[in-house]
Coordinates of C-alpha atoms in Angstrom, one line a residue:
M1 CA 10.2 16.7 -10.9
I2 CA 9.5 15.5 -14.4
P3 CA 7.1 17.4 -16.3
K4 CA 3.8 15.8 -17.2
F5 CA 4.0 15.0 -20.7
L6 CA 7.6 13.6 -20.1
F7 CA 6.2 11.4 -17.2
R8 CA 3.4 10.0 -19.6
Y9 CA 6.2 8.9 -21.8
F10 CA 8.0 7.4 -19.0
K11 CA 4.8 5.5 -17.6
K12 CA 4.6 4.1 -21.1
Y13 CA 8.1 2.9 -21.3
E14 CA 7.7 1.2 -17.8
T15 CA 4.4 -0.5 -18.8
D16 CA 6.1 -1.6 -22.0
L17 CA 8.8 -3.1 -20.2
H18 CA 6.9 -4.6 -17.1
E19 CA 9.7 -5.6 -15.2
L20 CA 8.6 -7.4 -11.9
N21 CA 10.2 -5.2 -9.0
Y22 CA 7.7 -6.1 -6.2
L23 CA 6.1 -9.5 -5.4
F24 CA 3.7 -9.5 -2.6
W25 CA 2.9 -12.6 -0.9
E26 CA -0.4 -13.2 1.2
C27 CA 1.3 -15.8 3.4
T28 CA -1.9 -16.0 5.8
T29 CA -5.4 -14.3 5.9
R30 CA -5.3 -15.1 10.0
C31 CA -5.1 -12.0 11.8
N32 CA -4.9 -11.3 15.6
L33 CA -6.8 -8.1 15.1
N34 CA -10.4 -7.2 13.9
C35 CA -9.6 -3.4 12.6
L36 CA -12.9 -1.5 11.4
H37 CA -11.0 -0.6 8.0
C38 CA -9.7 -4.1 7.1
G39 CA -9.9 -4.2 3.1
S40 CA -9.5 -7.9 3.2
D41 CA -11.9 -8.9 5.8
C42 CA -9.2 -11.1 7.7
S43 CA -10.0 -12.9 10.9
K44 CA -8.6 -15.2 13.4
D45 CA -10.5 -18.1 12.0
S46 CA -9.8 -17.8 8.3
V47 CA -11.4 -20.0 5.9
H48 CA -8.0 -20.4 4.2
K49 CA -5.0 -22.4 5.4
D50 CA -1.6 -20.6 5.6
M51 CA 0.0 -21.3 2.3
P52 CA 2.9 -23.8 2.6
I53 CA 6.4 -22.3 2.2
E54 CA 7.4 -25.0 -0.4
D55 CA 4.4 -24.0 -2.8
F56 CA 5.5 -20.0 -2.7
L57 CA 9.2 -20.8 -3.2
K58 CA 8.2 -23.1 -6.3
A59 CA 6.3 -20.3 -7.7
V60 CA 9.2 -17.7 -7.1
D61 CA 11.5 -20.2 -8.7
T62 CA 9.8 -19.5 -12.2
I63 CA 11.2 -15.9 -12.0
N64 CA 13.6 -15.2 -14.7
N65 CA 14.3 -11.2 -14.5
P66 CA 17.6 -9.8 -15.6
V67 CA 17.0 -7.0 -12.9
K68 CA 18.1 -8.7 -9.7
N69 CA 16.3 -6.3 -7.3
I70 CA 13.2 -7.9 -6.7
N71 CA 11.6 -7.5 -3.2
V72 CA 9.2 -10.0 -2.0
V73 CA 7.0 -8.2 0.5
I74 CA 5.4 -10.5 3.1
T75 CA 2.0 -9.7 4.0
G76 CA -1.4 -10.9 5.5
G77 CA -3.6 -10.9 7.6
E78 CA -0.9 -10.7 10.2
P79 CA 2.3 -12.3 9.0
L80 CA 4.0 -12.7 12.3
L81 CA 1.2 -15.2 13.3
R82 CA 3.6 -17.7 11.1
K83 CA 6.6 -19.0 13.1
D84 CA 8.3 -19.9 9.7
L85 CA 9.0 -16.6 8.2
E86 CA 12.4 -16.7 9.0
R87 CA 12.9 -20.0 7.1
V88 CA 11.3 -18.4 4.0
G89 CA 13.2 -15.3 4.3
K90 CA 16.6 -17.2 4.4
A91 CA 15.4 -19.1 1.3
L92 CA 14.5 -16.0 -0.5
R93 CA 18.1 -14.4 0.2
E94 CA 19.7 -17.6 -0.8
K95 CA 17.8 -17.1 -4.2
G96 CA 19.0 -13.6 -4.6
F97 CA 15.6 -11.9 -3.6
R98 CA 15.4 -9.1 -1.0
W99 CA 12.3 -9.5 1.2
S100 CA 10.4 -7.1 3.3
M101 CA 7.2 -7.4 5.7
V102 CA 4.2 -5.3 6.4
S103 CA 2.9 -5.8 10.1
N104 CA 0.5 -4.5 12.6
G105 CA 3.5 -4.8 15.0
H106 CA 1.7 -6.6 17.8
L107 CA 3.7 -9.5 17.8
Y108 CA 6.9 -7.8 17.0
T109 CA 8.9 -8.6 20.2
Q110 CA 12.8 -8.0 20.7
E111 CA 13.4 -11.6 20.3
R112 CA 11.5 -11.8 17.0
H113 CA 13.1 -8.4 15.7
I114 CA 16.5 -10.0 16.1
S115 CA 15.6 -13.4 14.4
L116 CA 14.0 -11.6 11.4
L117 CA 16.7 -9.4 11.0
N118 CA 19.1 -12.6 11.1
A119 CA 16.9 -13.8 8.3
G120 CA 17.7 -11.0 6.0
L121 CA 14.7 -8.8 6.6
G122 CA 15.4 -5.6 4.8
A123 CA 12.5 -3.4 5.0
L124 CA 9.6 -3.1 7.5
T125 CA 6.2 -1.3 7.5
I126 CA 4.1 -0.8 10.5
S127 CA 0.8 1.3 10.9
I128 CA -0.2 3.6 13.7
D129 CA -3.5 5.4 13.1
G130 CA -3.4 8.2 15.5
L131 CA -2.9 8.8 19.1
E132 CA -3.9 6.2 21.5
K133 CA -7.6 6.4 21.8
S134 CA -7.9 7.0 17.9
H135 CA -5.6 4.3 17.1
N136 CA -7.1 1.9 19.5
W137 CA -10.5 2.8 18.0
L138 CA -9.7 1.9 14.7
R139 CA -7.7 -1.4 15.5
N140 CA -10.3 -2.4 17.8
N141 CA -8.2 -3.2 20.5
P142 CA -7.5 -1.5 23.9
D143 CA -3.7 -2.6 23.8
S144 CA -2.7 -1.9 20.2
F145 CA -1.3 1.6 20.7
R146 CA 1.0 0.2 23.4
L147 CA 2.3 -2.6 21.5
V148 CA 2.7 -0.9 18.2
S149 CA 4.5 2.1 20.1
R150 CA 7.1 -0.7 21.2
A151 CA 7.4 -2.4 17.8
I152 CA 8.1 1.0 16.3
E153 CA 10.9 1.8 18.6
M154 CA 12.7 -1.4 18.1
A155 CA 12.4 -1.2 14.2
A156 CA 13.5 2.5 14.2
S157 CA 16.3 1.6 16.4
S158 CA 17.8 -0.6 13.5
K159 CA 20.1 1.2 11.2
R160 CA 20.3 -1.3 8.6
L161 CA 16.4 -1.8 8.3
N162 CA 14.5 0.3 5.7
F163 CA 11.7 1.3 7.8
D164 CA 8.5 3.5 7.5
V165 CA 5.3 4.1 9.6
V166 CA 1.9 4.2 7.7
T167 CA -1.3 5.9 8.9
C168 CA -4.9 5.6 7.6
V169 CA -6.2 8.9 8.1
N170 CA -9.9 9.2 9.1
Q171 CA -12.4 11.6 10.7
R172 CA -11.1 10.5 14.1
N173 CA -7.3 11.2 13.6
I174 CA -7.1 13.9 11.1
K175 CA -6.9 16.8 13.8
E176 CA -4.0 14.6 15.5
L177 CA -1.6 14.4 12.6
K178 CA 0.7 17.1 13.7
E179 CA 1.1 15.7 17.3
L180 CA 1.5 12.2 15.7
K181 CA 4.1 13.5 13.7
E182 CA 6.2 14.8 16.6
L183 CA 5.6 11.5 18.4
L184 CA 7.1 9.5 15.5
I185 CA 10.3 11.8 15.3
S186 CA 10.7 11.3 19.1
K187 CA 10.7 7.5 18.5
G188 CA 13.3 7.9 15.7
V189 CA 11.1 7.4 12.9
K190 CA 12.4 8.8 9.6
A191 CA 9.7 8.0 6.9
W192 CA 6.1 8.4 7.1
R193 CA 3.2 7.6 4.6
L194 CA -0.3 8.8 4.8
F195 CA -3.1 7.0 3.3
T196 CA -7.1 7.5 3.1
I197 CA -9.5 4.7 3.4
I198 CA -11.2 3.6 0.3
P199 CA -14.7 2.0 0.9
I200 CA -13.8 -1.5 0.2
G201 CA -14.2 -4.5 2.8
R202 CA -15.2 -3.5 6.4
A203 CA -14.8 0.2 5.4
I204 CA -18.1 0.2 3.6
K205 CA -19.9 0.1 6.9
N206 CA -18.4 3.0 8.7
E207 CA -18.8 6.5 7.5
E208 CA -16.4 7.9 10.1
L209 CA -13.6 6.3 8.2
L210 CA -14.2 8.1 5.0
L211 CA -13.1 11.8 4.5
S212 CA -14.8 14.9 3.1
D213 CA -13.6 16.8 0.1
H214 CA -12.4 19.5 2.5
D215 CA -10.6 16.9 4.8
L216 CA -8.7 15.5 1.9
V217 CA -7.4 19.1 1.0
N218 CA -6.6 19.4 4.5
I219 CA -4.1 16.4 4.4
M220 CA -2.7 17.6 1.2
S221 CA -2.1 20.9 2.9
F222 CA -0.6 19.3 6.0
I223 CA 1.8 16.9 3.7
A224 CA 3.0 19.8 1.5
E225 CA 3.8 22.0 4.7
N226 CA 5.5 19.0 6.4
R227 CA 7.7 18.0 3.7
K228 CA 9.8 20.8 4.4
D229 CA 10.5 19.3 7.7
K230 CA 13.8 17.6 7.2
R231 CA 13.5 15.4 10.5
I232 CA 11.0 13.1 8.7
D233 CA 10.0 12.3 5.2
V234 CA 6.4 12.7 5.2
K235 CA 4.4 11.7 1.9
F236 CA 1.2 11.0 0.6
S237 CA 0.8 7.3 -0.5
C238 CA 0.4 6.0 -4.0
E239 CA -3.3 5.3 -3.8
G240 CA -4.3 7.9 -6.3
Y241 CA -4.0 11.0 -8.5
V242 CA -4.2 14.3 -6.7
G243 CA -4.2 16.9 -9.4
R244 CA -2.9 20.3 -8.1
Y245 CA -0.8 18.7 -5.5
E246 CA 1.0 16.3 -7.7
T247 CA 4.5 17.7 -7.3
K248 CA 3.8 18.9 -3.6
V249 CA 3.0 15.7 -1.5
R250 CA 5.1 13.1 -3.0
D251 CA 8.7 12.4 -4.5
N252 CA 7.3 11.4 -7.9
R253 CA 4.0 11.9 -9.9
F254 CA 1.3 9.4 -9.5
F255 CA 1.9 6.1 -11.1
C256 CA -0.2 3.1 -10.3
R257 CA 2.4 0.3 -10.7
A258 CA 0.0 -2.4 -10.1
G259 CA 0.5 -5.2 -12.6
I260 CA 3.3 -3.1 -14.2
N261 CA 6.0 -3.5 -11.7
I262 CA 3.8 -5.1 -8.8
G263 CA 2.6 -8.7 -8.6
S264 CA 1.1 -10.8 -6.0
V265 CA 0.5 -14.2 -5.0
L266 CA -2.5 -14.4 -2.9
I267 CA -3.4 -17.0 -0.2
D268 CA -5.3 -19.7 -2.5
G269 CA -2.5 -19.2 -4.9
S270 CA -4.1 -16.6 -7.2
I271 CA -1.9 -14.4 -9.3
S272 CA -2.6 -10.8 -9.2
A273 CA -1.2 -7.3 -8.4
C274 CA -1.6 -5.5 -5.1
P275 CA -3.5 -7.8 -2.6
N276 CA -6.4 -5.3 -2.1
I277 CA -7.2 -5.5 -5.6
D278 CA -10.6 -6.9 -6.7
R279 CA -10.6 -10.7 -7.4
D280 CA -12.2 -9.9 -10.6
F281 CA -8.7 -9.0 -11.8
V282 CA -7.0 -12.5 -11.0
Q283 CA -4.7 -13.5 -14.0
G284 CA -3.8 -17.0 -13.1
N285 CA -3.1 -19.4 -10.2
I286 CA 0.6 -21.0 -9.3
Y287 CA -1.1 -24.5 -8.6
A288 CA -1.9 -24.5 -12.5
D289 CA 0.1 -21.7 -14.2
D290 CA 3.8 -20.9 -14.3
L291 CA 4.0 -17.5 -12.2
F292 CA 6.6 -15.7 -14.5
E293 CA 4.8 -16.8 -17.6
V294 CA 1.7 -15.3 -16.3
W295 CA 3.4 -11.9 -15.4
Q296 CA 5.0 -11.7 -18.9
N297 CA 2.1 -12.6 -21.0
K298 CA -1.0 -11.8 -19.3
F299 CA -1.9 -8.4 -17.0
E300 CA -3.4 -6.9 -20.0
S301 CA -6.1 -5.1 -18.2
F302 CA -3.5 -3.7 -15.8
R303 CA -1.2 -2.5 -18.7
N304 CA -3.7 -1.2 -21.0
R305 CA -6.4 0.5 -19.0
S306 CA -8.5 2.1 -21.6
W307 CA -11.3 -0.2 -20.4
N308 CA -11.7 2.0 -17.4
K309 CA -12.5 5.3 -19.3
I310 CA -16.0 5.0 -18.2
G311 CA -18.1 6.9 -15.8
Q312 CA -16.7 10.1 -14.6
C313 CA -13.2 9.0 -16.1
K314 CA -14.6 9.0 -19.7
T315 CA -14.8 13.1 -19.9
C316 CA -12.1 13.8 -17.2
K317 CA -9.3 16.1 -18.8
E318 CA -6.7 14.5 -16.2
Y319 CA -7.3 10.8 -17.5
K320 CA -4.3 10.9 -19.5
N321 CA -2.4 11.7 -16.3
C322 CA -4.5 9.4 -13.8
Q323 CA -5.8 6.6 -16.0
G324 CA -8.3 5.9 -13.4
S325 CA -6.8 6.3 -10.1
G326 CA -5.4 3.4 -8.1
F327 CA -6.3 0.0 -9.4
H328 CA -7.8 -1.1 -6.0
N329 CA -10.3 1.7 -6.5
W330 CA -11.9 -0.5 -9.4
H331 CA -14.3 -3.3 -8.3
G332 CA -15.1 -5.2 -11.7
Y333 CA -14.7 -3.8 -15.2
K334 CA -18.1 -1.9 -15.6
Q335 CA -18.2 -0.1 -12.4
N336 CA -17.2 3.6 -11.8
V337 CA -14.0 4.4 -9.9
L338 CA -14.9 4.3 -6.0
V339 CA -13.1 7.6 -5.1
C340 CA -11.6 10.2 -7.3
H341 CA -9.0 12.1 -5.4
H342 CA -8.6 14.6 -8.0
E343 CA -12.4 15.4 -8.1
K344 CA -12.6 15.6 -4.1
I345 CA -10.0 18.1 -4.1
E346 CA -11.3 20.2 -7.2
N347 CA -14.8 20.2 -5.4
A348 CA -13.3 21.4 -2.1
Y349 CA -11.8 24.4 -4.3
S350 CA -14.8 25.1 -6.0
T351 CA -16.9 25.2 -2.8
L352 CA -14.5 27.3 -1.4
N353 CA -14.3 29.9 -4.4
N354 CA -18.1 29.9 -4.3
F355 CA -18.4 30.9 -0.5
N356 CA -15.7 33.5 -1.1

């Protein structure tokens, strides 16, 4: 793995270049679930109408990037509530873009699976959040585990689909990770990412979703140990800098690429980075602005993050490596970071050392 100081130069180079590699499309904010941890507060009766395909494709047509590897990631809400994803998928492929999708899996039937593959779906991410009882609790639905399990089996069976499973770790499922890993392996899953839950959206209201300092260390230890298991690629998400575990839980060091390589078109046409980032950081709107021009010439708050060297970040010795953690950890320009993974880990070790 690249040494810290060289990785900082690499990040600066990537930031200055800011090639658009991933473009999220929040195609709907309708959802067929009412999950306890939803960061977007999506619902069955969204106040926003689904964005017309033509509006999104018109925005995409402004992109003039010499790197022909842009991946459009369709997300929501629940994208599969839309019946026209195949049409937009085929249009994207005709334009030279790859496309992928993030889904809760409930509507992922065999018929839809084949239809999406025929439309050029290249990658898929589905969430499973523990064993049956824990998953259904978080998803707030008694049938969720059964339906998601079915979807995972179908997706894992396709050799040409780049498929991974994500799990949001919380107090109810943290002790199930070993058993869940074996379950995923039995279903043919080859890649598994673990997330923690940031206190945004509905997660603010439920303390069971949030982890203690020692819980976070336990997750890091679990991932570090299980990365030795070649049957499945287990890694921590890109959500935050994890200090002493940086070289142990991921393929590369932490780099929040929001606004650097990752952009988004949100349901109302807003132009931003990852969809869960606070709306204070919106950079424009496709109904008034040229998407690619905004990407090239704005996003200053993403590419120069010196503004967030405040609060605990101001005096942190690791700021040069972390740069304030994941961008979704900031709500507004003048507040503190919501969760500092590095601090939680060091607090846990400090408590353990004091106890010993």
